[in-house]
Structure formats: C-alpha cells, structure tokens
C-alpha cells in the first residue's frame, strides 16, 4: 500500500443484445451506480461489423469469433463509459466469470445469465479487462470522448 491516491480510470461497459432484449439495461446500470461509479457516456446503438471486428480483434481466428460477432450485431447494445478509482477491475468483478452458468451468484452474469443454447456466448455484458483495453475500446465506441 502507498498513501498516494489511486488514479481515476474509465472503462467500457456494453450491455449486450441479450441484456437489452431482456430489459436488463436498468439493472446493469443500477449495479454500476450502486457500487459508486459515475456514468460518463451512454448510447444505445447497433454495432456494425467493422466496429465489432476492431472490438474483438483479439479473438479473430477462434471458433466462437464469427458467431460472437453475429450475436453482437443482432440488436442494439447499450455502450457505457463508467468512471472511478479501479473501475476496470471492479466492473470485471461485478460482471462475473465469462460462462454465465458458472458465474458466481451475486454477479451480473451469475444472477441474471444462463446458457441459452450456445454455451458461454450470451453473457449479458462486456467490460474492458485492462487500462490498455479500456483506452482502445473507449476510442472505438466513443471517438469524441
Ligand atoms: P470476457 O467477456 O469475460 O472478457 P472473453 O474471453 O474476452 O470473455 O470472450 C469475449 C466474449 O466471447 C465472451 O464474453 C463471450 O460472449 C464470448 N465467448 C468467449 N468464450 C466463448 C466460447 O467458448 N464459446 C462461445 N462464446 C464465447
Ligand atoms: Mg474479454
């Protein structure tokens, strides 16, 4: 521990098309705000293939890549930038494990998600996994921020 203040971070959160279709936008935003983080930007939009290819570039070539991109383009997502000390780490913990069937109860995925037929894919939310990812993803989704 040091006595210097932790820097204020920003993270990109997406409520994925399954979350929007199920009416869970408010529940996700409620959890982010209740934890104490601030919203910097929020926009409901349907992502195009170019944006999703850039967003998920790290997964290109994996078996789940094209089904994932197709799912993410299947309807609107709520893209959010949230802000606060250690928000990147904190939202990953709020989201829970990638596979919603086994994500811990208490987390967004664990409380609200399940396997709907394509294992792992429909897990309600995305959250940036590092400061570098957050900067890259915020620039993609909100180029004017
Ligand atoms: P994360 O969202 O927890 O960071 P990643 O490994 O970065 O998980 O995967 C990105 C997204 O790709 C996941 O959120 C999920 O929607 C989907 N995904 C990951 N692994 C699989 C899989 O094995 N099958 C189908 N979809 C997957
Ligand atoms: Mg990831």
mmCIF file of C-alpha atoms and ligand atoms in Angstrom:
data_model
loop_
_atom_site.group_PDB
_atom_site.id
_atom_site.type_symbol
_atom_site.label_atom_id
_atom_site.label_comp_id
_atom_site.label_asym_id
_atom_site.label_seq_id
_atom_site.Cartn_x
_atom_site.Cartn_y
_atom_site.Cartn_z
ATOM 1 C CA UNK A 1 0.000 0.000 0.000
ATOM 2 C CA UNK A 2 1.075 3.536 -0.702
ATOM 3 C CA UNK A 3 -0.566 6.709 0.514
ATOM 4 C CA UNK A 4 -0.876 8.186 -2.972
ATOM 5 C CA UNK A 5 -4.409 8.450 -4.363
ATOM 6 C CA UNK A 6 -5.410 5.858 -6.959
ATOM 7 C CA UNK A 7 -5.928 7.436 -10.384
ATOM 8 C CA UNK A 8 -9.435 7.844 -11.711
ATOM 9 C CA UNK A 9 -9.982 5.308 -14.504
ATOM 10 C CA UNK A 10 -12.557 4.837 -17.213
ATOM 11 C CA UNK A 11 -13.870 1.537 -18.547
ATOM 12 C CA UNK A 12 -16.062 0.489 -21.457
ATOM 13 C CA UNK A 13 -19.158 -1.470 -20.488
ATOM 14 C CA UNK A 14 -21.529 -2.993 -23.037
ATOM 15 C CA UNK A 15 -24.952 -4.348 -22.200
ATOM 16 C CA UNK A 16 -25.019 -6.946 -24.966
ATOM 17 C CA UNK A 17 -28.046 -7.585 -27.224
ATOM 18 C CA UNK A 18 -29.337 -10.331 -24.902
ATOM 19 C CA UNK A 19 -29.340 -7.911 -21.986
ATOM 20 C CA UNK A 20 -31.134 -5.216 -23.978
ATOM 21 C CA UNK A 21 -33.722 -7.708 -25.307
ATOM 22 C CA UNK A 22 -34.398 -8.972 -21.788
ATOM 23 C CA UNK A 23 -34.885 -5.489 -20.401
ATOM 24 C CA UNK A 24 -31.842 -5.637 -18.122
ATOM 25 C CA UNK A 25 -30.256 -2.312 -19.077
ATOM 26 C CA UNK A 26 -31.616 -0.658 -15.950
ATOM 27 C CA UNK A 27 -30.439 -3.493 -13.709
ATOM 28 C CA UNK A 28 -26.873 -3.300 -15.059
ATOM 29 C CA UNK A 29 -26.749 0.499 -14.765
ATOM 30 C CA UNK A 30 -28.239 0.255 -11.272
ATOM 31 C CA UNK A 31 -25.437 -2.058 -10.154
ATOM 32 C CA UNK A 32 -22.725 0.174 -11.605
ATOM 33 C CA UNK A 33 -24.188 3.270 -9.951
ATOM 34 C CA UNK A 34 -24.963 1.499 -6.673
ATOM 35 C CA UNK A 35 -21.332 0.404 -6.460
ATOM 36 C CA UNK A 36 -20.451 4.076 -6.610
ATOM 37 C CA UNK A 37 -19.202 4.675 -10.146
ATOM 38 C CA UNK A 38 -20.249 7.538 -12.404
ATOM 39 C CA UNK A 39 -21.531 7.352 -15.949
ATOM 40 C CA UNK A 40 -19.556 9.461 -18.412
ATOM 41 C CA UNK A 41 -21.406 8.419 -21.582
ATOM 42 C CA UNK A 42 -24.162 6.007 -22.601
ATOM 43 C CA UNK A 43 -25.568 5.273 -26.030
ATOM 44 C CA UNK A 44 -27.944 2.639 -27.384
ATOM 45 C CA UNK A 45 -26.760 1.562 -30.805
ATOM 46 C CA UNK A 46 -26.496 -1.408 -33.127
ATOM 47 C CA UNK A 47 -22.828 -2.083 -33.828
ATOM 48 C CA UNK A 48 -21.676 -2.721 -37.386
ATOM 49 C CA UNK A 49 -19.227 -5.422 -38.435
ATOM 50 C CA UNK A 50 -16.263 -3.035 -38.674
ATOM 51 C CA UNK A 51 -16.699 -1.845 -35.098
ATOM 52 C CA UNK A 52 -17.152 -5.386 -33.796
ATOM 53 C CA UNK A 53 -14.138 -6.669 -35.748
ATOM 54 C CA UNK A 54 -11.992 -3.985 -34.132
ATOM 55 C CA UNK A 55 -13.524 -4.514 -30.699
ATOM 56 C CA UNK A 56 -12.995 -8.294 -30.780
ATOM 57 C CA UNK A 57 -9.717 -8.342 -32.777
ATOM 58 C CA UNK A 58 -8.028 -10.423 -30.053
ATOM 59 C CA UNK A 59 -10.485 -13.254 -30.726
ATOM 60 C CA UNK A 60 -10.102 -13.356 -34.541
ATOM 61 C CA UNK A 61 -9.488 -16.943 -35.645
ATOM 62 C CA UNK A 62 -11.184 -18.559 -32.639
ATOM 63 C CA UNK A 63 -14.087 -20.919 -33.253
ATOM 64 C CA UNK A 64 -16.534 -18.660 -31.432
ATOM 65 C CA UNK A 65 -15.461 -15.466 -33.238
ATOM 66 C CA UNK A 66 -17.972 -15.245 -36.103
ATOM 67 C CA UNK A 67 -20.956 -16.456 -34.030
ATOM 68 C CA UNK A 68 -19.954 -13.880 -31.404
ATOM 69 C CA UNK A 69 -19.817 -11.039 -33.937
ATOM 70 C CA UNK A 70 -23.162 -12.124 -35.424
ATOM 71 C CA UNK A 71 -24.723 -12.211 -31.955
ATOM 72 C CA UNK A 72 -23.307 -8.805 -31.045
ATOM 73 C CA UNK A 73 -24.749 -7.328 -34.274
ATOM 74 C CA UNK A 74 -28.163 -8.946 -33.714
ATOM 75 C CA UNK A 75 -29.669 -5.926 -31.971
ATOM 76 C CA UNK A 76 -28.815 -2.801 -30.063
ATOM 77 C CA UNK A 77 -26.282 -2.731 -27.264
ATOM 78 C CA UNK A 78 -26.030 -0.093 -24.559
ATOM 79 C CA UNK A 79 -22.457 1.221 -24.669
ATOM 80 C CA UNK A 80 -21.399 2.924 -21.439
ATOM 81 C CA UNK A 81 -18.263 4.630 -20.218
ATOM 82 C CA UNK A 82 -18.056 4.477 -16.431
ATOM 83 C CA UNK A 83 -15.534 6.251 -14.260
ATOM 84 C CA UNK A 84 -13.925 5.958 -10.851
ATOM 85 C CA UNK A 85 -10.894 4.637 -8.996
ATOM 86 C CA UNK A 86 -10.241 0.980 -10.028
ATOM 87 C CA UNK A 87 -13.453 0.819 -12.071
ATOM 88 C CA UNK A 88 -11.867 -1.515 -14.640
ATOM 89 C CA UNK A 89 -11.123 -4.178 -12.041
ATOM 90 C CA UNK A 90 -14.373 -3.530 -10.201
ATOM 91 C CA UNK A 91 -16.675 -3.946 -13.197
ATOM 92 C CA UNK A 92 -14.996 -7.234 -14.153
ATOM 93 C CA UNK A 93 -15.854 -8.455 -10.651
ATOM 94 C CA UNK A 94 -19.414 -7.121 -10.867
ATOM 95 C CA UNK A 95 -19.800 -8.931 -14.231
ATOM 96 C CA UNK A 96 -18.521 -12.301 -13.017
ATOM 97 C CA UNK A 97 -16.975 -15.182 -14.916
ATOM 98 C CA UNK A 98 -17.344 -15.376 -18.697
ATOM 99 C CA UNK A 99 -19.508 -18.521 -18.608
ATOM 100 C CA UNK A 100 -22.799 -17.332 -17.087
ATOM 101 C CA UNK A 101 -23.837 -20.818 -15.992
ATOM 102 C CA UNK A 102 -20.954 -20.980 -13.540
ATOM 103 C CA UNK A 103 -20.511 -17.275 -12.788
ATOM 104 C CA UNK A 104 -20.837 -16.672 -9.061
ATOM 105 C CA UNK A 105 -24.224 -15.680 -7.673
ATOM 106 C CA UNK A 106 -24.053 -12.015 -6.737
ATOM 107 C CA UNK A 107 -22.533 -11.094 -10.091
ATOM 108 C CA UNK A 108 -24.438 -9.778 -13.118
ATOM 109 C CA UNK A 109 -23.763 -12.916 -15.150
ATOM 110 C CA UNK A 110 -24.253 -15.199 -12.152
ATOM 111 C CA UNK A 111 -27.547 -13.668 -11.060
ATOM 112 C CA UNK A 112 -29.081 -12.928 -14.446
ATOM 113 C CA UNK A 113 -27.364 -15.119 -17.063
ATOM 114 C CA UNK A 114 -27.607 -18.734 -18.212
ATOM 115 C CA UNK A 115 -26.836 -20.981 -21.176
ATOM 116 C CA UNK A 116 -29.467 -20.393 -23.868
ATOM 117 C CA UNK A 117 -28.061 -22.968 -26.301
ATOM 118 C CA UNK A 118 -24.729 -21.544 -27.452
ATOM 119 C CA UNK A 119 -22.589 -22.119 -24.384
ATOM 120 C CA UNK A 120 -20.896 -19.033 -22.925
ATOM 121 C CA UNK A 121 -21.883 -16.620 -25.714
ATOM 122 C CA UNK A 122 -24.883 -14.782 -24.256
ATOM 123 C CA UNK A 123 -23.457 -13.413 -21.045
ATOM 124 C CA UNK A 124 -25.170 -10.031 -20.867
ATOM 125 C CA UNK A 125 -22.237 -7.665 -20.502
ATOM 126 C CA UNK A 126 -18.763 -6.756 -21.673
ATOM 127 C CA UNK A 127 -16.207 -4.928 -19.565
ATOM 128 C CA UNK A 128 -12.710 -3.786 -20.509
ATOM 129 C CA UNK A 129 -10.063 -6.049 -18.970
ATOM 130 C CA UNK A 130 -7.113 -3.623 -18.535
ATOM 131 C CA UNK A 131 -6.268 0.074 -18.796
ATOM 132 C CA UNK A 132 -4.877 -0.545 -22.288
ATOM 133 C CA UNK A 133 -8.058 -2.330 -23.407
ATOM 134 C CA UNK A 134 -10.210 0.393 -21.879
ATOM 135 C CA UNK A 135 -8.385 3.151 -23.753
ATOM 136 C CA UNK A 136 -8.566 1.209 -27.028
ATOM 137 C CA UNK A 137 -12.243 0.287 -26.632
ATOM 138 C CA UNK A 138 -13.402 3.743 -25.494
ATOM 139 C CA UNK A 139 -11.680 5.244 -28.551
ATOM 140 C CA UNK A 140 -13.547 2.771 -30.783
ATOM 141 C CA UNK A 141 -17.017 3.259 -29.294
ATOM 142 C CA UNK A 142 -16.805 6.927 -28.287
ATOM 143 C CA UNK A 143 -14.192 8.557 -30.566
ATOM 144 C CA UNK A 144 -15.175 12.040 -29.414
ATOM 145 C CA UNK A 145 -14.509 11.407 -25.707
HETATM 146 P P1 LIG B 1 -14.929 -11.786 -21.288
HETATM 147 O O1 LIG B 1 -16.136 -11.167 -21.954
HETATM 148 O O2 LIG B 1 -15.301 -12.372 -19.957
HETATM 149 O O3 LIG B 1 -13.742 -10.871 -21.242
HETATM 150 P P2 LIG B 1 -13.582 -13.211 -23.455
HETATM 151 O O4 LIG B 1 -12.757 -14.430 -23.256
HETATM 152 O O5 LIG B 1 -12.841 -11.928 -23.751
HETATM 153 O O6 LIG B 1 -14.534 -13.042 -22.181
HETATM 154 O O7 LIG B 1 -14.593 -13.520 -24.638
HETATM 155 C C1 LIG B 1 -15.325 -12.484 -25.249
HETATM 156 C C2 LIG B 1 -16.748 -12.941 -25.415
HETATM 157 O O8 LIG B 1 -16.798 -14.022 -26.344
HETATM 158 C C3 LIG B 1 -17.393 -13.515 -24.154
HETATM 159 O O9 LIG B 1 -17.908 -12.507 -23.305
HETATM 160 C C4 LIG B 1 -18.487 -14.389 -24.731
HETATM 161 O O10 LIG B 1 -19.616 -13.611 -25.159
HETATM 162 C C5 LIG B 1 -17.805 -14.946 -25.966
HETATM 163 N N1 LIG B 1 -17.122 -16.229 -25.710
HETATM 164 C C6 LIG B 1 -15.989 -16.439 -25.027
HETATM 165 N N2 LIG B 1 -15.650 -17.727 -24.987
HETATM 166 C C7 LIG B 1 -16.616 -18.364 -25.706
HETATM 167 C C8 LIG B 1 -16.834 -19.740 -26.040
HETATM 168 O O11 LIG B 1 -16.079 -20.631 -25.688
HETATM 169 N N3 LIG B 1 -17.957 -20.007 -26.785
HETATM 170 C C9 LIG B 1 -18.813 -19.053 -27.207
HETATM 171 N N4 LIG B 1 -18.627 -17.736 -26.910
HETATM 172 C C10 LIG B 1 -17.557 -17.399 -26.165
HETATM 173 MG MG1 LIG B 2 -12.610 -10.117 -22.812
#
